[in-house]
Coordinates of C-alpha atoms in Angstrom, one line a residue:
M1 CA 20.7 -6.5 17.2
S2 CA 19.7 -5.9 13.6
P3 CA 16.0 -5.7 12.9
L4 CA 16.4 -8.7 10.5
A5 CA 17.3 -10.9 13.4
K6 CA 15.4 -9.4 16.3
P7 CA 11.9 -10.7 17.0
F8 CA 9.1 -9.3 14.8
R9 CA 6.0 -7.9 16.3
A10 CA 2.9 -6.7 14.4
A11 CA 4.4 -3.2 14.7
D12 CA 8.0 -4.1 14.4
S13 CA 10.7 -2.9 12.0
K14 CA 12.7 -4.9 9.6
G15 CA 15.8 -3.7 7.8
P16 CA 16.4 -4.4 4.2
V17 CA 17.9 -7.7 3.0
A18 CA 20.4 -7.6 0.1
Q19 CA 18.5 -7.2 -3.1
I20 CA 19.6 -8.5 -6.5
S21 CA 19.0 -6.4 -9.6
M22 CA 17.3 -8.8 -12.0
H23 CA 18.4 -8.2 -15.7
A24 CA 19.2 -10.6 -18.6
D25 CA 21.4 -12.9 -16.6
I26 CA 20.2 -13.3 -13.0
L27 CA 23.3 -15.1 -11.8
A28 CA 25.8 -12.5 -13.1
V29 CA 24.7 -9.6 -11.0
F30 CA 26.6 -10.2 -7.8
P31 CA 28.8 -7.1 -8.4
L32 CA 25.6 -5.0 -8.4
L33 CA 24.5 -6.2 -4.9
V34 CA 23.7 -3.4 -2.6
L35 CA 23.6 -3.8 1.1
A36 CA 21.1 -1.2 2.3
M37 CA 21.2 0.3 5.7
T38 CA 19.3 -1.3 8.6
V39 CA 16.5 0.4 10.6
P40 CA 17.5 1.5 14.1
G41 CA 13.9 0.6 15.4
T42 CA 14.0 2.9 18.4
L43 CA 11.0 5.0 17.5
A44 CA 7.7 3.8 15.9
Q45 CA 7.6 4.5 12.1
N46 CA 4.0 4.1 11.0
C47 CA 3.9 4.6 7.3
V48 CA 0.7 5.8 5.7
L49 CA 0.5 5.2 1.9
T50 CA -2.0 7.0 -0.3
V51 CA -3.2 4.7 -3.1
P52 CA -3.7 6.4 -6.4
A53 CA -7.1 6.5 -8.1
D54 CA -7.8 3.4 -10.2
P55 CA -4.6 1.6 -9.1
L56 CA -5.2 -1.5 -11.3
T57 CA -5.0 0.5 -14.6
A58 CA -1.9 1.6 -16.5
K59 CA -2.4 5.2 -15.5
G60 CA -2.9 4.2 -11.8
L61 CA 0.2 1.9 -11.9
A62 CA 2.3 4.8 -13.2
T63 CA 1.0 7.3 -10.7
P64 CA 3.3 7.6 -7.7
Y65 CA 2.0 6.5 -4.3
T66 CA 2.7 9.2 -1.7
M67 CA 3.8 8.4 1.8
K68 CA 3.7 10.2 5.1
G69 CA 4.9 9.2 8.6
C70 CA 8.1 7.6 7.2
D71 CA 10.9 8.7 4.9
Q72 CA 11.3 7.1 1.6
A73 CA 14.8 8.5 1.2
A74 CA 16.1 7.5 4.6
D75 CA 15.7 4.2 6.5
T76 CA 11.9 3.6 6.5
P77 CA 11.0 3.3 2.8
S78 CA 7.9 1.4 1.5
F79 CA 7.6 -0.6 -1.7
V80 CA 4.9 -1.5 -4.2
E81 CA 5.0 -4.5 -6.6
A82 CA 2.5 -5.4 -9.3
A83 CA 2.0 -8.5 -11.3
V84 CA 0.1 -8.4 -14.6
Y85 CA -1.6 -11.5 -16.0
D86 CA -2.1 -11.7 -19.8
P87 CA -4.9 -14.2 -20.5
A88 CA -4.0 -14.3 -24.2
T89 CA -0.5 -15.6 -23.6
N90 CA -1.1 -17.1 -20.1
S91 CA 1.9 -15.3 -18.8
I92 CA 2.8 -12.8 -16.1
S93 CA 4.8 -9.6 -16.3
I94 CA 6.0 -7.5 -13.4
Y95 CA 5.8 -3.7 -12.8
H96 CA 7.1 -1.6 -9.9
P97 CA 4.9 1.4 -9.0
L98 CA 6.8 4.2 -7.4
V99 CA 6.6 5.5 -3.8
I100 CA 7.6 9.0 -3.0
N101 CA 7.4 11.2 0.2
Q102 CA 4.3 13.3 0.4
G103 CA 5.0 16.8 -1.0
T104 CA 7.8 15.7 -3.3
Q105 CA 8.2 14.8 -6.9
P106 CA 9.9 11.7 -8.4
A107 CA 13.4 12.0 -9.8
A108 CA 12.0 10.8 -13.1
A109 CA 8.4 10.2 -14.2
P110 CA 7.4 6.5 -13.9
I111 CA 7.1 4.6 -17.1
V112 CA 3.5 4.0 -18.1
P113 CA 3.2 0.2 -18.7
K114 CA 1.5 -1.2 -21.7
L115 CA -1.1 -3.6 -20.3
P116 CA -2.5 -6.4 -22.5
A117 CA -6.1 -6.6 -23.3
N118 CA -8.2 -8.0 -20.4
A119 CA -5.2 -7.9 -18.1
V120 CA -5.7 -8.9 -14.4
V121 CA -3.5 -6.9 -12.1
G122 CA -2.5 -7.7 -8.5
I123 CA -0.5 -5.4 -6.2
W124 CA 1.5 -6.2 -3.1
F125 CA 3.1 -3.9 -0.5
G126 CA 6.0 -4.0 1.9
T127 CA 7.7 -1.6 4.2
N128 CA 10.9 -1.2 6.2
G129 CA 9.0 0.9 8.7
D130 CA 7.1 -0.5 11.6
T131 CA 3.6 -0.6 10.0
L132 CA 2.0 0.2 6.7
T133 CA -1.5 1.6 6.4
L134 CA -3.2 2.2 3.0
T135 CA -5.5 5.2 2.5
G136 CA -7.2 7.1 -0.3
A137 CA -10.0 6.4 -2.8
G138 CA -7.8 3.9 -4.6
V139 CA -8.1 1.5 -1.7
G140 CA -11.7 0.7 -2.6
A141 CA -11.1 0.8 -6.4
G142 CA -8.2 -1.5 -6.1
K143 CA -9.9 -4.0 -3.8
C144 CA -7.1 -3.5 -1.3
V145 CA -6.8 -5.4 1.9
N146 CA -4.7 -4.1 4.8
G147 CA -5.9 -6.5 7.6
V148 CA -9.2 -6.6 9.4
Q149 CA -11.2 -3.8 11.0
G150 CA -9.1 -2.3 13.7
S151 CA -6.1 -4.5 13.1
I152 CA -3.8 -4.1 10.1
F153 CA -1.4 -6.8 9.1
G154 CA 1.6 -4.8 9.9
Q155 CA 4.2 -4.4 7.2
F156 CA 2.2 -6.0 4.4
A157 CA -0.9 -5.3 2.3
Y158 CA -2.3 -6.2 -1.1
C159 CA -4.8 -5.1 -3.8
N160 CA -6.9 -7.5 -6.0
A161 CA -4.5 -10.4 -5.2
P162 CA -7.2 -13.2 -4.9
A163 CA -8.6 -12.3 -8.3
F164 CA -5.1 -12.2 -9.8
F165 CA -4.2 -15.7 -8.5
R166 CA -7.6 -17.1 -9.7
A167 CA -6.9 -15.7 -13.2
A168 CA -3.3 -17.0 -13.3
K169 CA -4.1 -20.4 -11.9
N170 CA -3.1 -22.2 -15.1
V171 CA 0.3 -20.5 -15.4
Q172 CA 3.0 -23.2 -15.1
A173 CA 6.0 -22.2 -13.0
P174 CA 9.4 -23.5 -14.1
A175 CA 10.8 -26.6 -12.3
L176 CA 12.8 -25.8 -9.2
G177 CA 15.9 -27.6 -10.4
T178 CA 18.7 -29.1 -8.3
D179 CA 21.2 -27.0 -6.3
V180 CA 25.0 -27.5 -6.0
N181 CA 24.4 -29.9 -3.1
G182 CA 22.2 -32.2 -5.2
K183 CA 19.1 -31.1 -3.3
T184 CA 15.9 -29.6 -4.8
C185 CA 16.2 -25.8 -4.9
P186 CA 14.3 -24.1 -2.2
T187 CA 11.1 -21.9 -2.4
T188 CA 9.6 -19.3 -0.2
R189 CA 7.6 -22.2 1.4
D190 CA 10.7 -24.2 2.3
F191 CA 11.4 -24.5 6.0
T192 CA 15.0 -23.6 5.5
V193 CA 13.9 -20.2 4.1
V194 CA 10.9 -19.1 6.1
D195 CA 11.1 -17.2 9.4
M196 CA 8.6 -16.0 12.0
D197 CA 6.6 -14.0 9.4
Q198 CA 6.8 -15.7 6.0
S199 CA 5.3 -14.5 2.8
D200 CA 5.6 -10.8 3.6
N201 CA 7.2 -7.9 1.7
V202 CA 8.3 -7.7 -2.0
D203 CA 11.2 -7.7 -4.4
T204 CA 10.9 -4.1 -5.6
T205 CA 13.9 -1.8 -5.5
Y206 CA 14.1 1.9 -6.1
L207 CA 16.8 4.5 -6.8
V208 CA 17.4 7.3 -4.3
T209 CA 19.3 10.2 -6.0
A210 CA 21.8 12.5 -4.2
N211 CA 19.1 15.0 -3.5
G212 CA 16.7 12.4 -2.0
Q213 CA 14.3 12.0 -4.9
I214 CA 13.1 8.5 -5.8
A215 CA 13.0 6.8 -9.2
Q216 CA 12.2 3.4 -10.6
N217 CA 15.3 1.2 -10.8
T218 CA 15.6 0.9 -14.6
A219 CA 18.6 0.8 -16.9
A220 CA 17.8 4.3 -18.2
N221 CA 17.5 5.7 -14.7
R222 CA 20.7 4.1 -13.4
Q223 CA 22.5 5.8 -16.3
K224 CA 20.8 9.1 -15.7
F225 CA 21.3 9.1 -12.0
A226 CA 24.8 7.6 -11.8
G227 CA 25.7 6.9 -8.2
A228 CA 22.1 6.7 -7.0
K229 CA 21.6 4.4 -4.0
V230 CA 19.5 1.3 -4.5
I231 CA 17.0 0.7 -1.7
S232 CA 15.2 -2.6 -1.1
N233 CA 12.6 -4.3 1.0
G234 CA 13.7 -6.9 3.6
S235 CA 11.9 -10.1 2.8
D236 CA 12.1 -13.9 2.4
N237 CA 11.7 -13.2 -1.3
A238 CA 14.9 -11.2 -1.5
L239 CA 16.8 -13.6 0.7
L240 CA 15.8 -16.6 -1.4
E241 CA 17.1 -14.9 -4.6
Y242 CA 20.3 -14.1 -2.8
M243 CA 20.7 -17.7 -1.7
D244 CA 19.8 -18.9 -5.2
M245 CA 22.9 -17.3 -6.7
F246 CA 25.2 -19.4 -4.6
L247 CA 23.1 -22.5 -4.7
Q248 CA 23.1 -22.1 -8.5
C249 CA 19.3 -22.0 -8.6
S250 CA 17.2 -19.7 -10.7
P251 CA 14.1 -17.8 -9.4
F252 CA 10.9 -17.6 -11.4
T253 CA 10.9 -14.2 -13.2
G254 CA 8.6 -12.2 -15.5
N255 CA 9.3 -9.4 -18.0
N256 CA 9.8 -6.1 -16.3
L257 CA 7.2 -3.7 -17.8
E258 CA 9.1 -0.5 -16.8
D259 CA 12.5 -1.7 -18.0
P260 CA 12.4 -3.2 -21.5
G261 CA 14.6 -6.3 -21.9
A262 CA 14.9 -6.8 -18.1
V263 CA 13.2 -9.5 -16.0
S264 CA 12.2 -9.4 -12.4
P265 CA 11.3 -11.8 -9.6
A266 CA 8.2 -11.0 -7.5
L267 CA 6.3 -12.2 -4.5
A268 CA 3.5 -13.4 -6.8
L269 CA 5.8 -15.5 -8.9
N270 CA 7.5 -17.0 -5.9
E271 CA 4.1 -17.9 -4.3
I272 CA 2.8 -19.4 -7.6
Q273 CA 6.0 -21.5 -7.9
A274 CA 6.0 -22.6 -4.3
A275 CA 2.3 -23.6 -4.5
Q276 CA 3.1 -25.8 -7.5
K277 CA 6.5 -27.1 -6.8
Q278 CA 7.3 -27.1 -3.0
G279 CA 7.4 -30.7 -1.7
S280 CA 5.8 -31.7 1.6
P281 CA 5.7 -30.3 4.1
A282 CA 5.2 -26.9 2.7
A283 CA 5.2 -23.8 5.0
I284 CA 2.1 -21.7 4.9
V285 CA 1.1 -18.8 7.1
P286 CA 0.5 -20.4 10.6
D287 CA -2.0 -19.2 13.2
G288 CA 0.9 -17.7 15.2
H289 CA 2.3 -15.5 12.4
A290 CA 2.6 -12.0 14.0
M291 CA 0.8 -10.3 11.2
V292 CA -2.4 -12.4 11.6
L293 CA -2.9 -11.9 15.3
V294 CA -5.5 -9.6 16.8
D295 CA -4.7 -8.2 20.2
G296 CA -1.9 -10.8 20.4
K297 CA -4.2 -13.8 19.8
P298 CA -4.7 -15.9 16.6
N299 CA -7.6 -14.7 14.4
R300 CA -8.8 -17.1 11.7
R301 CA -10.4 -14.4 9.6
K302 CA -7.3 -12.3 9.5
R303 CA -5.1 -15.3 8.8
N304 CA -7.3 -16.3 5.9
L305 CA -7.4 -12.8 4.5
Y306 CA -3.6 -12.9 4.6
R307 CA -3.4 -16.3 3.0
V308 CA -5.6 -15.6 0.0
G309 CA -3.4 -12.6 -0.7
V310 CA -0.3 -14.8 -1.1
N311 CA -1.9 -17.7 -3.0
Q312 CA -2.4 -20.0 0.0
K313 CA -5.4 -22.2 0.9
R314 CA -7.4 -20.2 3.4
N315 CA -8.7 -23.2 5.4
A316 CA -5.6 -25.4 5.4
P317 CA -4.5 -26.4 9.0
G318 CA -2.6 -23.6 10.7
S319 CA -1.1 -25.2 13.8
T320 CA 1.9 -23.1 15.0
T321 CA 3.1 -26.2 16.9
Q322 CA 3.3 -28.2 13.7
Y323 CA 5.0 -25.4 11.9
C324 CA 7.5 -25.3 14.7
K325 CA 8.1 -29.1 14.5
N326 CA 8.9 -28.7 10.8
L327 CA 11.2 -25.8 11.6
A328 CA 13.0 -28.0 14.1
N329 CA 13.1 -31.2 12.1
I330 CA 14.1 -29.8 8.7
A331 CA 16.1 -26.6 8.8
P332 CA 18.9 -27.5 11.2
T333 CA 20.0 -30.6 9.3
R334 CA 20.1 -28.8 6.0
F335 CA 21.9 -25.8 7.6
R336 CA 24.6 -28.2 8.9
D337 CA 24.9 -30.5 5.9
D338 CA 24.4 -28.1 3.0
Y339 CA 24.6 -24.5 4.0
Q340 CA 27.4 -24.3 6.6
K341 CA 30.2 -24.9 4.2
L342 CA 28.6 -23.2 1.2
F343 CA 27.6 -20.0 2.8
A344 CA 30.4 -19.5 5.4
N345 CA 32.4 -17.3 3.0
V346 CA 29.4 -15.5 1.4
A347 CA 28.8 -11.9 2.3
S348 CA 26.1 -11.3 4.8
P349 CA 22.9 -9.6 3.5
D350 CA 22.9 -7.8 6.8
P351 CA 26.3 -7.4 8.5
A352 CA 24.6 -6.0 11.6
T353 CA 22.9 -9.4 12.1
G354 CA 25.6 -11.9 11.0
N355 CA 29.1 -11.5 9.8
Q356 CA 28.5 -13.9 6.8
L357 CA 25.5 -15.5 5.2
F358 CA 25.5 -18.7 7.2
N359 CA 25.7 -16.9 10.6
F360 CA 23.0 -14.5 9.4
L361 CA 20.7 -17.5 8.6
C362 CA 21.4 -19.0 12.0
A363 CA 20.6 -15.7 13.8
R364 CA 17.4 -15.4 11.9
Y365 CA 16.4 -18.9 12.7
Q366 CA 17.1 -18.5 16.4
G367 CA 15.0 -15.4 16.5
A368 CA 12.1 -17.1 14.8
F369 CA 12.3 -20.1 17.1
G370 CA 12.5 -18.2 20.3
A371 CA 10.0 -16.8 22.7
D372 CA 9.7 -13.4 21.0
G373 CA 9.3 -15.1 17.6
L374 CA 6.9 -18.0 17.1
N375 CA 7.8 -19.3 20.6
C376 CA 8.7 -22.7 19.3
E377 CA 10.8 -23.2 22.4
G378 CA 7.7 -22.9 24.5
L379 CA 5.4 -24.9 22.2
L380 CA 7.8 -27.8 21.8
G381 CA 9.5 -27.7 25.2
I382 CA 13.0 -27.6 23.7
K383 CA 15.7 -25.0 23.2
S384 CA 16.5 -23.8 19.7
P385 CA 18.6 -26.4 17.8
V386 CA 20.4 -23.5 16.2
T387 CA 22.2 -21.1 18.5
V388 CA 24.6 -18.3 17.7
T389 CA 27.4 -16.6 19.5
V390 CA 27.6 -12.9 19.1
D391 CA 30.2 -10.2 19.5
K392 CA 29.9 -7.1 21.7
N393 CA 27.7 -5.4 19.0
G394 CA 25.3 -8.3 18.9
V395 CA 26.5 -9.6 15.5
A396 CA 26.4 -13.4 15.1
T397 CA 30.0 -14.6 14.6
G398 CA 29.5 -18.3 15.2
C399 CA 26.7 -20.9 15.0
S400 CA 26.2 -24.2 16.8
I401 CA 23.7 -26.7 15.3
N402 CA 22.2 -29.7 17.2
P403 CA 19.7 -31.4 14.9
V404 CA 16.6 -32.8 16.6
Q405 CA 13.5 -34.8 15.6
V406 CA 10.3 -33.9 17.5

């Protein structure tokens, strides 16, 4: 089974979700969609990322992060995403620092961003490997958080995120709008979008050239390196933006500082919009989220450190049982009533998980609901209301939905 559908563990692997290149017209880029390869997940891939000195400065942002333990040009790349708050304009721009394999050079030098005066920068990380560990002097300088002592989050980390969200607290996200079904457009805190490990990973994409070098995914580099492969980070964020295209919804975007004239979505923007616009009940990181466990058990300090990195209230209730009830009560009905017909003929973001988008979503839900996900079946005493049938390769080819209220 694809890593996107299989249960996630704190040291699990997750293959890339289809990623949309965000340019002037977000909804016109479907022909550019790239389906990146999935991760086999048979051997541990523990990625170690060296953070440049002074990572929150323009020079630091433009200095490539170097990775060892994983392969940026193969199936275990890592990704970095920065959001830049400008207090003078009360606006947010996005920049994508580059990651390269240790001992290599980038295909093209990263663009040095022009930061506004008194800018506040936040940085977020994701990986398609099993785990991600930050190292180097830049960890302290960037106020980076990788987990708690002796227990990293897993595939996620951040630098200076709480300060960024405090500074940007008055930025007003756009209204969610209404989708083609007449329903409010979803956010990353919608129970039809989240899975067993919400609010992880980023929207960043990179180019991989024919000789395996990495470059920022800019218009200039796409022209210079024609035929380069686009790689992306599997995430709820990327999935939401893919769904948005067919729901006729528009994600919150900011100007792309390395690609003039382009815009980009970002984890930070999605979390700001979700915090402001998501109706009740809103999904926030629960106690049973795999990346906030320590030795397999809930850990409030680790949970709270994770939450403040994604703009969530640290001490809000975190009951996994209640989270599971919301998954059971909300998602299956919307899957059946709104998504089944709309997404049945949409290309799957991961063909190794589902043969089209709807079956992919069903497989993802079933994995999250099951014993190796959030264990909602055990907590609620019911079977998953969404079940898939699979072919001999484990690909979901059918989906049965039996809505419940618990």
